[in-house]
Amino acid sequence: MGANSSASVTPQIAPDQPGISDLFAVLAYGEISAFYRLVEEAQLSPSLRGKVAVAKMAASEMNHFTTLERALSERDVDVFDAMAPYVRALDAYHASTNPSTWLESMVKFYVGDGIAADFYREIAGALPPEIADVVRDVLAETGHSEFVVDEVRSAVAANRQEKDRLTLWGRRLLGEAITQAQFVMAQREELADLLITATGTLNGIVALFDRMQESHSQRMQVLGLM
Amino acid sequence: MGANSSASVTPQIAPDQPGISDLFAVLAYGEISAFYRLVEEAQLSPSLRGKVAVAKMAASEMNHFTTLERALSERDVDVFDAMAPYVRALDAYHASTNPSTWLESMVKFYVGDGIAADFYREIAGALPPEIADVVRDVLAETGHSEFVVDEVRSAVAANRQEKDRLTLWGRRLLGEAITQAQFVMAQREELADLLITATGTLNGIVALFDRMQESHSQRMQVLGLM
């Protein structure tokens, strides 16, 4: 835990660092807000199949929440107290990316999930193994959002205007996510410290956002966008 | 089991009786409609704690749905095709019991769940064991609706008018549930056959509704109502 070399990939964060509870808390509120938003956005689905697929995604968010609640309780932290500072920023992300069509909803399920997972997985790389396991567990690809790929791909292949619209929509999702991630980090010094330790330096944070942009582009390509 | 003095309690229904797929299907759509309704009704919750408790209940509905989807698939039945006949009656139940306050929502979570579980458990008694296991699994008390007991009890202990209002509300929930259960049974002859076989005779069906009324009264007492 001595010298801070940016090249080092070994965990530099102690298991009792307070920022870890903050990380669990922001993930926990992320699951709750995603749960309620998914269900609301599923109302745009024209079919029962779509609603069932979304309900399964939402249920797995709640299973993740339970994991985080337990992890916080093992650290003697009440999940509701710990989540409170993050409610506003995460609600703001969803409010600013309110889909108006079922295609927009589907792109948001797929792309939004991916962005969040990238961000937290980068932090997980610097965490002690038992903490990293919790983070990776709750970010595990459930495969539930895969159902959107075929639907979006065929919709945009058939319609150039829809493709352009959804490409812009995807770009906006990334922009809003990064804006709100910065607000989240600004809420608690402990969390910002964790991110800086995880990425090594301020340059490391820039590199992290570059990698997120890169993964985002790959996901957009999978959807047949851009 | 014991209440059924004259009728045999040994399973009289063959595992390949078509009504079993119908029973799984109506249970499956029941989980989906409960999921979406729970989440919508949770918007009435004044606290994040209430919303989280409801989201957990909703997630366990979806876990049950997955069990039923698998059980139907093992019988070569597509869950979406099989659910279609029951959409209207179950949606009608929820539409006719739309809570206007958080207390009404909570009573509905607790009482509505209980009524449904009583009804299907009675049928399960006459099913072959491997089928009955699936039904009992998806009706298993998750304990998630227990959170309403304290909240409702203290609200009605403090307010006579609220108590009277919620007592009427509980009575309405039972009435609507029985009405819609009759519509559900009328959708498919196979399902009605199953119920008649399960209860023995038409008198058996009357006795079943009497027992449901009795369990309902016990639940209302637990909530400090009536």
Tab-separated table of C-alpha atoms in Angstrom:
chain	number	residue	atom	x	y	z
A	1	MET	CA	0.000	0.000	0.000
A	2	GLY	CA	3.017	2.267	-0.448
A	3	ALA	CA	4.072	3.885	-3.701
A	4	ASN	CA	1.363	4.825	-6.143
A	5	SER	CA	2.559	3.574	-9.501
A	6	SER	CA	0.034	4.107	-12.270
A	7	ALA	CA	1.150	0.891	-13.951
A	8	SER	CA	0.442	-1.278	-10.916
A	9	VAL	CA	-2.630	-3.504	-11.155
A	10	THR	CA	-2.428	-4.999	-7.666
A	11	PRO	CA	-5.201	-4.012	-5.246
A	12	GLN	CA	-4.261	-0.873	-3.358
A	13	ILE	CA	-7.483	-0.415	-1.461
A	14	ALA	CA	-7.883	-1.828	2.032
A	15	PRO	CA	-11.082	-3.822	2.750
A	16	ASP	CA	-12.019	-1.400	5.552
A	17	GLN	CA	-11.715	1.768	3.488
A	18	PRO	CA	-14.972	3.702	4.061
A	19	GLY	CA	-15.372	4.378	0.336
A	20	ILE	CA	-16.225	0.717	-0.149
A	21	SER	CA	-19.494	1.131	1.734
A	22	ASP	CA	-20.220	4.145	-0.447
A	23	LEU	CA	-19.537	2.087	-3.551
A	24	PHE	CA	-21.932	-0.648	-2.359
A	25	ALA	CA	-24.520	2.021	-1.522
A	26	VAL	CA	-24.410	3.700	-4.917
A	27	LEU	CA	-24.640	0.303	-6.592
A	28	ALA	CA	-27.600	-0.581	-4.336
A	29	TYR	CA	-29.527	2.563	-5.180
A	30	GLY	CA	-28.613	1.996	-8.822
A	31	GLU	CA	-30.409	-1.360	-8.641
A	32	ILE	CA	-33.532	0.153	-7.056
A	33	SER	CA	-33.766	3.040	-9.474
A	34	ALA	CA	-33.115	0.745	-12.438
A	35	PHE	CA	-35.795	-1.621	-11.156
A	36	TYR	CA	-38.500	1.045	-11.034
A	37	ARG	CA	-37.415	2.646	-14.292
A	38	LEU	CA	-37.278	-0.632	-16.189
A	39	VAL	CA	-40.798	-1.450	-15.120
A	40	GLU	CA	-42.101	1.986	-16.022
A	41	GLU	CA	-40.370	1.913	-19.412
A	42	ALA	CA	-41.715	-1.578	-20.098
A	43	GLN	CA	-45.174	0.012	-20.397
A	44	LEU	CA	-44.014	1.067	-23.881
A	45	SER	CA	-43.673	-2.579	-24.916
A	46	PRO	CA	-46.247	-3.562	-27.511
A	47	SER	CA	-46.173	-7.224	-26.437
A	48	LEU	CA	-46.454	-9.358	-23.332
A	49	ARG	CA	-43.173	-10.996	-24.382
A	50	GLY	CA	-41.378	-7.652	-24.058
A	51	LYS	CA	-42.970	-7.004	-20.662
A	52	VAL	CA	-41.914	-10.421	-19.388
A	53	ALA	CA	-38.340	-9.926	-20.622
A	54	VAL	CA	-38.143	-6.583	-18.828
A	55	ALA	CA	-39.705	-7.960	-15.653
A	56	LYS	CA	-36.977	-10.643	-15.587
A	57	MET	CA	-34.280	-7.990	-15.940
A	58	ALA	CA	-35.909	-5.991	-13.146
A	59	ALA	CA	-36.129	-9.044	-10.875
A	60	SER	CA	-32.439	-9.703	-11.301
A	61	GLU	CA	-31.712	-6.081	-10.283
A	62	MET	CA	-33.518	-6.803	-7.014
A	63	ASN	CA	-31.583	-10.003	-6.447
A	64	HIS	CA	-28.435	-7.876	-6.805
A	65	PHE	CA	-29.832	-5.340	-4.367
A	66	THR	CA	-30.249	-8.074	-1.769
A	67	THR	CA	-26.581	-9.061	-2.216
A	68	LEU	CA	-25.491	-5.456	-1.628
A	69	GLU	CA	-27.817	-4.991	1.343
A	70	ARG	CA	-26.218	-8.052	2.935
A	71	ALA	CA	-22.683	-6.879	2.145
A	72	LEU	CA	-23.434	-3.502	3.752
A	73	SER	CA	-25.037	-5.120	6.759
A	74	GLU	CA	-21.853	-7.169	7.262
A	75	ARG	CA	-20.049	-3.816	7.436
A	76	ASP	CA	-22.632	-2.552	9.993
A	77	VAL	CA	-24.005	-0.056	7.519
A	78	ASP	CA	-27.747	0.536	7.033
A	79	VAL	CA	-28.455	0.396	3.310
A	80	PHE	CA	-31.109	3.138	3.430
A	81	ASP	CA	-28.887	5.639	5.246
A	82	ALA	CA	-26.008	4.828	2.926
A	83	MET	CA	-28.044	5.187	-0.278
A	84	ALA	CA	-29.514	8.597	0.591
A	85	PRO	CA	-26.700	10.756	-0.878
A	86	TYR	CA	-27.023	9.105	-4.303
A	87	VAL	CA	-30.764	9.262	-4.843
A	88	ARG	CA	-30.719	12.623	-6.593
A	89	ALA	CA	-27.954	11.937	-9.151
A	90	LEU	CA	-29.294	8.531	-10.170
A	91	ASP	CA	-32.876	9.775	-10.406
A	92	ALA	CA	-31.559	12.667	-12.513
A	93	TYR	CA	-29.915	10.249	-14.958
A	94	HIS	CA	-33.194	8.427	-15.499
A	95	ALA	CA	-35.223	11.646	-15.693
A	96	SER	CA	-32.860	13.032	-18.347
A	97	THR	CA	-33.014	9.856	-20.428
A	98	ASN	CA	-36.719	9.199	-20.480
A	99	PRO	CA	-37.418	7.076	-23.565
A	100	SER	CA	-40.341	8.034	-25.766
A	101	THR	CA	-40.546	4.819	-27.809
A	102	TRP	CA	-40.094	1.119	-27.155
A	103	LEU	CA	-36.968	1.135	-29.373
A	104	GLU	CA	-35.456	3.905	-27.251
A	105	SER	CA	-36.305	1.906	-24.119
A	106	MET	CA	-34.588	-1.165	-25.493
A	107	VAL	CA	-31.455	0.761	-26.466
A	108	LYS	CA	-31.380	2.244	-22.977
A	109	PHE	CA	-31.703	-1.181	-21.304
A	110	TYR	CA	-28.766	-2.508	-23.297
A	111	VAL	CA	-26.497	0.514	-23.532
A	112	GLY	CA	-27.208	1.964	-20.090
A	113	ASP	CA	-26.538	-1.361	-18.375
A	114	GLY	CA	-23.283	-1.682	-20.275
A	115	ILE	CA	-22.017	1.779	-19.368
A	116	ALA	CA	-22.715	1.251	-15.673
A	117	ALA	CA	-21.101	-2.173	-15.712
A	118	ASP	CA	-17.943	-0.825	-17.422
A	119	PHE	CA	-17.570	1.942	-14.884
A	120	TYR	CA	-17.937	-0.214	-11.778
A	121	ARG	CA	-15.842	-3.034	-13.207
A	122	GLU	CA	-12.942	-0.643	-13.682
A	123	ILE	CA	-13.132	0.276	-10.001
A	124	ALA	CA	-13.457	-3.386	-9.032
A	125	GLY	CA	-10.036	-4.047	-10.567
A	126	ALA	CA	-8.379	-2.177	-7.700
A	127	LEU	CA	-10.467	-3.667	-4.889
A	128	PRO	CA	-9.504	-6.473	-2.523
A	129	PRO	CA	-10.735	-9.784	-4.004
A	130	GLU	CA	-13.640	-10.363	-1.577
A	131	ILE	CA	-14.986	-6.857	-2.308
A	132	ALA	CA	-14.388	-7.152	-6.043
A	133	ASP	CA	-16.379	-10.393	-6.025
A	134	VAL	CA	-19.453	-8.630	-4.649
A	135	VAL	CA	-19.154	-5.893	-7.279
A	136	ARG	CA	-18.673	-8.348	-10.142
A	137	ASP	CA	-21.557	-10.497	-8.873
A	138	VAL	CA	-24.031	-7.668	-8.997
A	139	LEU	CA	-22.792	-6.561	-12.420
A	140	ALA	CA	-22.845	-10.071	-13.845
A	141	GLU	CA	-24.294	-10.192	-17.330
A	142	THR	CA	-27.622	-11.798	-16.748
A	143	GLY	CA	-28.148	-12.088	-20.489
A	144	HIS	CA	-31.643	-10.702	-19.996
A	145	SER	CA	-30.958	-7.590	-22.040
A	146	GLU	CA	-29.815	-9.716	-24.998
A	147	PHE	CA	-33.420	-9.871	-26.203
A	148	VAL	CA	-33.095	-6.294	-27.458
A	149	VAL	CA	-30.273	-7.020	-29.921
A	150	ASP	CA	-32.319	-8.737	-32.625
A	151	GLU	CA	-35.272	-6.384	-32.282
A	152	VAL	CA	-33.169	-3.224	-32.517
A	153	ARG	CA	-30.927	-4.567	-35.314
A	154	SER	CA	-33.835	-5.446	-37.552
A	155	ALA	CA	-35.687	-2.189	-36.831
A	156	VAL	CA	-32.699	-0.022	-37.776
A	157	ALA	CA	-31.678	-2.127	-40.777
A	158	ALA	CA	-35.099	-1.413	-42.253
A	159	ASN	CA	-35.232	2.293	-41.453
A	160	ARG	CA	-32.408	4.788	-41.968
A	161	GLN	CA	-34.189	7.572	-40.082
A	162	GLU	CA	-34.752	5.338	-37.040
A	163	LYS	CA	-31.077	4.379	-37.172
A	164	ASP	CA	-29.947	8.018	-37.111
A	165	ARG	CA	-32.351	8.859	-34.310
A	166	LEU	CA	-31.235	5.929	-32.159
A	167	THR	CA	-27.556	6.649	-32.828
A	168	LEU	CA	-28.044	10.129	-31.368
A	169	TRP	CA	-30.038	8.611	-28.509
A	170	GLY	CA	-27.160	6.249	-27.683
A	171	ARG	CA	-24.710	9.147	-27.676
A	172	ARG	CA	-26.978	11.060	-25.306
A	173	LEU	CA	-27.182	8.070	-22.934
A	174	LEU	CA	-23.386	7.985	-22.680
A	175	GLY	CA	-23.141	11.741	-22.155
A	176	GLU	CA	-25.775	11.802	-19.411
A	177	ALA	CA	-24.261	8.762	-17.716
A	178	ILE	CA	-20.832	10.402	-17.551
A	179	THR	CA	-22.320	13.674	-16.276
A	180	GLN	CA	-24.216	11.899	-13.519
A	181	ALA	CA	-21.239	9.672	-12.663
A	182	GLN	CA	-19.323	12.863	-11.918
A	183	PHE	CA	-22.134	14.098	-9.645
A	184	VAL	CA	-22.173	10.745	-7.878
A	185	MET	CA	-18.436	10.890	-7.280
A	186	ALA	CA	-18.749	14.466	-5.980
A	187	GLN	CA	-21.235	13.438	-3.279
A	188	ARG	CA	-18.700	11.790	-1.021
A	189	GLU	CA	-14.977	12.290	-0.815
A	190	GLU	CA	-14.512	8.624	0.143
A	191	LEU	CA	-15.956	7.524	-3.165
A	192	ALA	CA	-13.823	9.937	-5.179
A	193	ASP	CA	-10.771	8.682	-3.286
A	194	LEU	CA	-11.672	5.143	-4.229
A	195	LEU	CA	-11.907	6.061	-7.906
A	196	ILE	CA	-8.587	7.917	-7.848
A	197	THR	CA	-6.870	5.020	-6.087
A	198	ALA	CA	-8.446	2.590	-8.540
A	199	THR	CA	-7.372	4.507	-11.610
A	200	GLY	CA	-3.985	5.560	-10.222
A	201	THR	CA	-3.929	9.204	-11.276
A	202	LEU	CA	-6.094	11.883	-12.825
A	203	ASN	CA	-4.735	10.693	-16.170
A	204	GLY	CA	-6.039	7.304	-15.164
A	205	ILE	CA	-9.557	8.726	-14.887
A	206	VAL	CA	-9.276	10.201	-18.382
A	207	ALA	CA	-8.080	6.825	-19.682
A	208	LEU	CA	-11.018	5.136	-17.916
A	209	PHE	CA	-13.536	7.384	-19.693
A	210	ASP	CA	-11.739	6.662	-22.993
A	211	ARG	CA	-12.105	2.932	-22.445
A	212	MET	CA	-15.782	3.392	-21.561
A	213	GLN	CA	-16.282	5.334	-24.812
A	214	GLU	CA	-14.620	2.475	-26.706
A	215	SER	CA	-16.830	-0.220	-25.134
A	216	HIS	CA	-19.853	1.957	-25.748
A	217	SER	CA	-19.002	2.143	-29.476
A	218	GLN	CA	-18.719	-1.639	-29.621
A	219	ARG	CA	-22.155	-2.047	-28.034
A	220	MET	CA	-23.651	0.467	-30.461
A	221	GLN	CA	-22.200	-1.564	-33.332
A	222	VAL	CA	-23.728	-4.751	-31.947
A	223	LEU	CA	-27.098	-2.966	-32.139
A	224	GLY	CA	-26.423	-1.969	-35.744
A	225	LEU	CA	-26.062	1.685	-34.768
A	226	MET	CA	-23.416	4.242	-35.907
B	1	MET	CA	-55.994	-31.444	4.479
B	2	GLY	CA	-58.031	-32.223	7.603
B	3	ALA	CA	-61.046	-30.058	6.732
B	4	ASN	CA	-62.066	-32.421	3.967
B	5	SER	CA	-63.899	-35.109	5.964
B	6	SER	CA	-65.989	-36.991	3.382
B	7	ALA	CA	-63.833	-36.584	0.275
B	8	SER	CA	-60.745	-38.628	-0.416
B	9	VAL	CA	-57.440	-36.779	-0.097
B	10	THR	CA	-55.471	-39.029	-2.414
B	11	PRO	CA	-54.537	-37.486	-5.769
B	12	GLN	CA	-57.223	-38.158	-8.364
B	13	ILE	CA	-55.718	-36.145	-11.190
B	14	ALA	CA	-53.332	-37.696	-13.688
B	15	PRO	CA	-50.069	-35.829	-14.392
B	16	ASP	CA	-50.954	-35.565	-18.084
B	17	GLN	CA	-54.394	-34.028	-17.588
B	18	PRO	CA	-54.496	-30.952	-19.867
B	19	GLY	CA	-55.987	-28.804	-17.099
B	20	ILE	CA	-52.612	-28.883	-15.359
B	21	SER	CA	-51.040	-26.782	-18.108
B	22	ASP	CA	-53.947	-24.371	-17.745
B	23	LEU	CA	-53.375	-24.184	-14.016
B	24	PHE	CA	-49.670	-23.406	-14.557
B	25	ALA	CA	-50.626	-20.808	-17.173
B	26	VAL	CA	-53.093	-18.963	-14.973
B	27	LEU	CA	-50.561	-18.983	-12.145
B	28	ALA	CA	-47.903	-17.673	-14.556
B	29	TYR	CA	-50.023	-14.775	-15.757
B	30	GLY	CA	-50.984	-14.152	-12.136
B	31	GLU	CA	-47.283	-13.618	-11.356
B	32	ILE	CA	-46.791	-11.206	-14.275
B	33	SER	CA	-49.885	-9.159	-13.519
B	34	ALA	CA	-49.046	-9.076	-9.809
B	35	PHE	CA	-45.501	-7.973	-10.671
B	36	TYR	CA	-46.615	-4.969	-12.709
B	37	ARG	CA	-49.396	-4.060	-10.301
B	38	LEU	CA	-47.193	-4.254	-7.231
B	39	VAL	CA	-44.683	-1.918	-8.804
B	40	GLU	CA	-47.351	0.531	-9.905
B	41	GLU	CA	-49.000	0.488	-6.474
B	42	ALA	CA	-45.631	0.981	-4.783
B	43	GLN	CA	-45.610	4.516	-6.219
B	44	LEU	CA	-48.021	5.312	-3.357
B	45	SER	CA	-45.353	4.456	-0.803
B	46	PRO	CA	-44.167	7.513	1.101
B	47	SER	CA	-40.750	5.966	1.778
B	48	LEU	CA	-37.888	4.263	-0.028
B	49	ARG	CA	-38.180	1.444	2.524
B	50	GLY	CA	-41.726	0.698	1.317
B	51	LYS	CA	-40.613	0.788	-2.309
B	52	VAL	CA	-37.762	-1.619	-1.628
B	53	ALA	CA	-40.043	-4.021	0.249
B	54	VAL	CA	-42.482	-4.041	-2.667
B	55	ALA	CA	-39.710	-4.449	-5.233
B	56	LYS	CA	-38.551	-7.555	-3.347
B	57	MET	CA	-42.073	-8.981	-3.405
B	58	ALA	CA	-42.291	-8.236	-7.119
B	59	ALA	CA	-38.910	-9.873	-7.816
B	60	SER	CA	-40.028	-13.044	-6.092
B	61	GLU	CA	-43.153	-13.093	-8.319
B	62	MET	CA	-40.821	-13.152	-11.320
B	63	ASN	CA	-38.730	-15.951	-9.860
B	64	HIS	CA	-41.981	-17.903	-9.557
B	65	PHE	CA	-42.872	-17.054	-13.134
B	66	THR	CA	-39.594	-18.592	-14.290
B	67	THR	CA	-40.429	-21.817	-12.421
B	68	LEU	CA	-43.818	-22.005	-14.155
B	69	GLU	CA	-42.376	-21.163	-17.566
B	70	ARG	CA	-39.956	-24.078	-17.146
B	71	ALA	CA	-42.704	-26.443	-15.938
B	72	LEU	CA	-44.816	-25.545	-18.988
B	73	SER	CA	-41.883	-25.924	-21.334
B	74	GLU	CA	-41.321	-29.452	-19.944
B	75	ARG	CA	-44.906	-30.132	-21.002
B	76	ASP	CA	-44.169	-28.681	-24.483
B	77	VAL	CA	-46.453	-25.739	-23.861
B	78	ASP	CA	-45.524	-22.153	-24.776
B	79	VAL	CA	-46.169	-19.960	-21.754
B	80	PHE	CA	-47.363	-16.999	-23.812
B	81	ASP	CA	-49.933	-18.979	-25.785
B	82	ALA	CA	-51.128	-20.672	-22.620
B	83	MET	CA	-51.490	-17.438	-20.638
B	84	ALA	CA	-53.552	-15.609	-23.276
B	85	PRO	CA	-57.034	-16.790	-22.135
B	86	TYR	CA	-56.464	-15.507	-18.591
B	87	VAL	CA	-55.172	-12.007	-19.283
B	88	ARG	CA	-58.581	-10.367	-19.221
B	89	ALA	CA	-59.899	-11.819	-15.939
B	90	LEU	CA	-56.703	-11.167	-13.993
B	91	ASP	CA	-56.321	-7.650	-15.364
B	92	ALA	CA	-59.973	-7.059	-14.423
B	93	TYR	CA	-59.294	-8.085	-10.826
B	94	HIS	CA	-56.497	-5.548	-10.532
B	95	ALA	CA	-58.453	-2.829	-12.337
B	96	SER	CA	-61.421	-3.321	-9.989
B	97	THR	CA	-59.230	-3.174	-6.887
B	98	ASN	CA	-57.114	-0.148	-7.634
B	99	PRO	CA	-55.878	1.192	-4.278
B	100	SER	CA	-56.101	4.918	-3.666
B	101	THR	CA	-53.834	5.086	-0.613
B	102	TRP	CA	-50.651	3.384	0.551
B	103	LEU	CA	-52.624	1.669	3.352
B	104	GLU	CA	-55.039	0.226	0.805
B	105	SER	CA	-52.068	-0.957	-1.261
B	106	MET	CA	-50.557	-2.683	1.741
B	107	VAL	CA	-53.806	-4.418	2.656
B	108	LYS	CA	-54.106	-5.573	-0.947
B	109	PHE	CA	-50.541	-6.982	-0.994
B	110	TYR	CA	-51.219	-8.995	2.127
B	111	VAL	CA	-54.851	-10.015	1.700
B	112	GLY	CA	-54.784	-10.494	-2.087
B	113	ASP	CA	-51.714	-12.726	-1.904
B	114	GLY	CA	-53.373	-14.776	0.807
B	115	ILE	CA	-56.633	-15.302	-1.091
B	116	ALA	CA	-54.810	-16.453	-4.227
B	117	ALA	CA	-52.562	-18.785	-2.250
B	118	ASP	CA	-55.550	-20.361	-0.446
B	119	PHE	CA	-57.352	-21.011	-3.694
B	120	TYR	CA	-54.462	-22.639	-5.530
B	121	ARG	CA	-53.331	-24.595	-2.493
B	122	GLU	CA	-56.760	-26.223	-2.261
B	123	ILE	CA	-56.398	-27.395	-5.857
B	124	ALA	CA	-52.833	-28.564	-5.208
B	125	GLY	CA	-54.175	-31.009	-2.610
B	126	ALA	CA	-55.644	-33.161	-5.384
B	127	LEU	CA	-52.671	-32.990	-7.738
B	128	PRO	CA	-49.983	-35.619	-8.298
B	129	PRO	CA	-47.046	-34.829	-5.961
B	130	GLU	CA	-44.620	-33.554	-8.634
B	131	ILE	CA	-47.268	-31.114	-9.906
B	132	ALA	CA	-48.357	-30.098	-6.420
B	133	ASP	CA	-44.707	-29.296	-5.611
B	134	VAL	CA	-44.527	-26.758	-8.438
B	135	VAL	CA	-47.768	-25.124	-7.295
B	136	ARG	CA	-46.681	-24.981	-3.637
B	137	ASP	CA	-43.245	-23.649	-4.638
B	138	VAL	CA	-44.675	-20.680	-6.469
B	139	LEU	CA	-47.143	-19.976	-3.655
B	140	ALA	CA	-44.516	-20.296	-0.950
B	141	GLU	CA	-44.805	-17.573	1.650
B	142	THR	CA	-41.864	-15.385	0.847
B	143	GLY	CA	-42.475	-13.437	4.029
B	144	HIS	CA	-42.044	-10.257	2.002
B	145	SER	CA	-45.607	-9.095	2.601
B	146	GLU	CA	-45.098	-9.373	6.392
B	147	PHE	CA	-43.777	-5.809	6.424
B	148	VAL	CA	-47.348	-4.546	6.059
B	149	VAL	CA	-48.612	-6.091	9.291
B	150	ASP	CA	-47.048	-3.652	11.749
B	151	GLU	CA	-47.729	-0.615	9.580
B	152	VAL	CA	-51.398	-1.438	9.032
B	153	ARG	CA	-51.995	-2.522	12.653
B	154	SER	CA	-50.649	0.695	14.104
B	155	ALA	CA	-52.453	2.872	11.548
B	156	VAL	CA	-55.847	1.320	12.299
B	157	ALA	CA	-55.336	1.151	16.069
B	158	ALA	CA	-54.934	4.918	16.016
B	159	ASN	CA	-57.823	5.719	13.701
B	160	ARG	CA	-61.311	4.232	13.888
B	161	GLN	CA	-62.400	5.703	10.552
B	162	GLU	CA	-59.381	4.250	8.765
B	163	LYS	CA	-60.144	0.901	10.361
B	164	ASP	CA	-63.739	0.911	9.074
B	165	ARG	CA	-62.636	2.001	5.610
B	166	LEU	CA	-59.967	-0.702	5.358
B	167	THR	CA	-62.326	-3.364	6.689
B	168	LEU	CA	-64.695	-2.608	3.812
B	169	TRP	CA	-61.726	-2.567	1.425
B	170	GLY	CA	-60.667	-6.032	2.571
B	171	ARG	CA	-64.203	-7.334	2.050
B	172	ARG	CA	-64.197	-5.890	-1.462
B	173	LEU	CA	-60.874	-7.575	-2.259
B	174	LEU	CA	-62.331	-10.962	-1.327
B	175	GLY	CA	-65.515	-10.347	-3.329
B	176	GLU	CA	-63.661	-9.271	-6.466
B	177	ALA	CA	-61.208	-12.152	-6.159
B	178	ILE	CA	-64.025	-14.704	-6.010
B	179	THR	CA	-65.826	-13.065	-8.941
B	180	GLN	CA	-62.704	-13.136	-11.078
B	181	ALA	CA	-61.805	-16.677	-9.979
B	182	GLN	CA	-65.161	-17.760	-11.437
B	183	PHE	CA	-64.358	-15.989	-14.720
B	184	VAL	CA	-60.946	-17.651	-14.802
B	185	MET	CA	-62.481	-21.066	-14.285
B	186	ALA	CA	-65.044	-20.381	-17.013
B	187	GLN	CA	-62.328	-19.709	-19.620
B	188	ARG	CA	-61.323	-23.312	-20.107
B	189	GLU	CA	-63.287	-26.451	-19.404
B	190	GLU	CA	-60.069	-28.287	-18.505
B	191	LEU	CA	-59.458	-25.908	-15.624
B	192	ALA	CA	-63.029	-26.205	-14.309
B	193	ASP	CA	-62.692	-30.001	-14.503
B	194	LEU	CA	-59.544	-29.798	-12.446
B	195	LEU	CA	-61.293	-27.750	-9.759
B	196	ILE	CA	-64.272	-30.104	-9.631
B	197	THR	CA	-62.002	-33.134	-9.406
B	198	ALA	CA	-59.942	-31.394	-6.723
B	199	THR	CA	-62.912	-30.451	-4.596
B	200	GLY	CA	-64.840	-33.671	-5.204
B	201	THR	CA	-68.303	-32.260	-5.883
B	202	LEU	CA	-70.152	-28.996	-6.372
B	203	ASN	CA	-70.684	-29.027	-2.587
B	204	GLY	CA	-66.912	-29.296	-2.381
B	205	ILE	CA	-66.566	-26.002	-4.263
B	206	VAL	CA	-68.961	-24.323	-1.829
B	207	ALA	CA	-66.948	-25.712	1.087
B	208	LEU	CA	-63.758	-24.415	-0.556
B	209	PHE	CA	-65.125	-20.874	-0.740
B	210	ASP	CA	-66.224	-21.186	2.912
B	211	ARG	CA	-62.701	-22.145	3.946
B	212	MET	CA	-61.288	-19.253	1.911
B	213	GLN	CA	-63.673	-16.884	3.706
B	214	GLU	CA	-62.466	-18.269	7.036
B	215	SER	CA	-58.748	-17.809	6.196
B	216	HIS	CA	-59.523	-14.336	4.910
B	217	SER	CA	-61.127	-13.415	8.253
B	218	GLN	CA	-58.034	-14.645	10.091
B	219	ARG	CA	-55.782	-12.492	7.912
B	220	MET	CA	-57.999	-9.450	8.470
B	221	GLN	CA	-57.702	-10.032	12.228
B	222	VAL	CA	-53.916	-10.193	11.960
B	223	LEU	CA	-54.070	-6.732	10.376
B	224	GLY	CA	-56.266	-5.467	13.227
B	225	LEU	CA	-59.269	-5.183	10.915
B	226	MET	CA	-62.938	-6.221	11.468
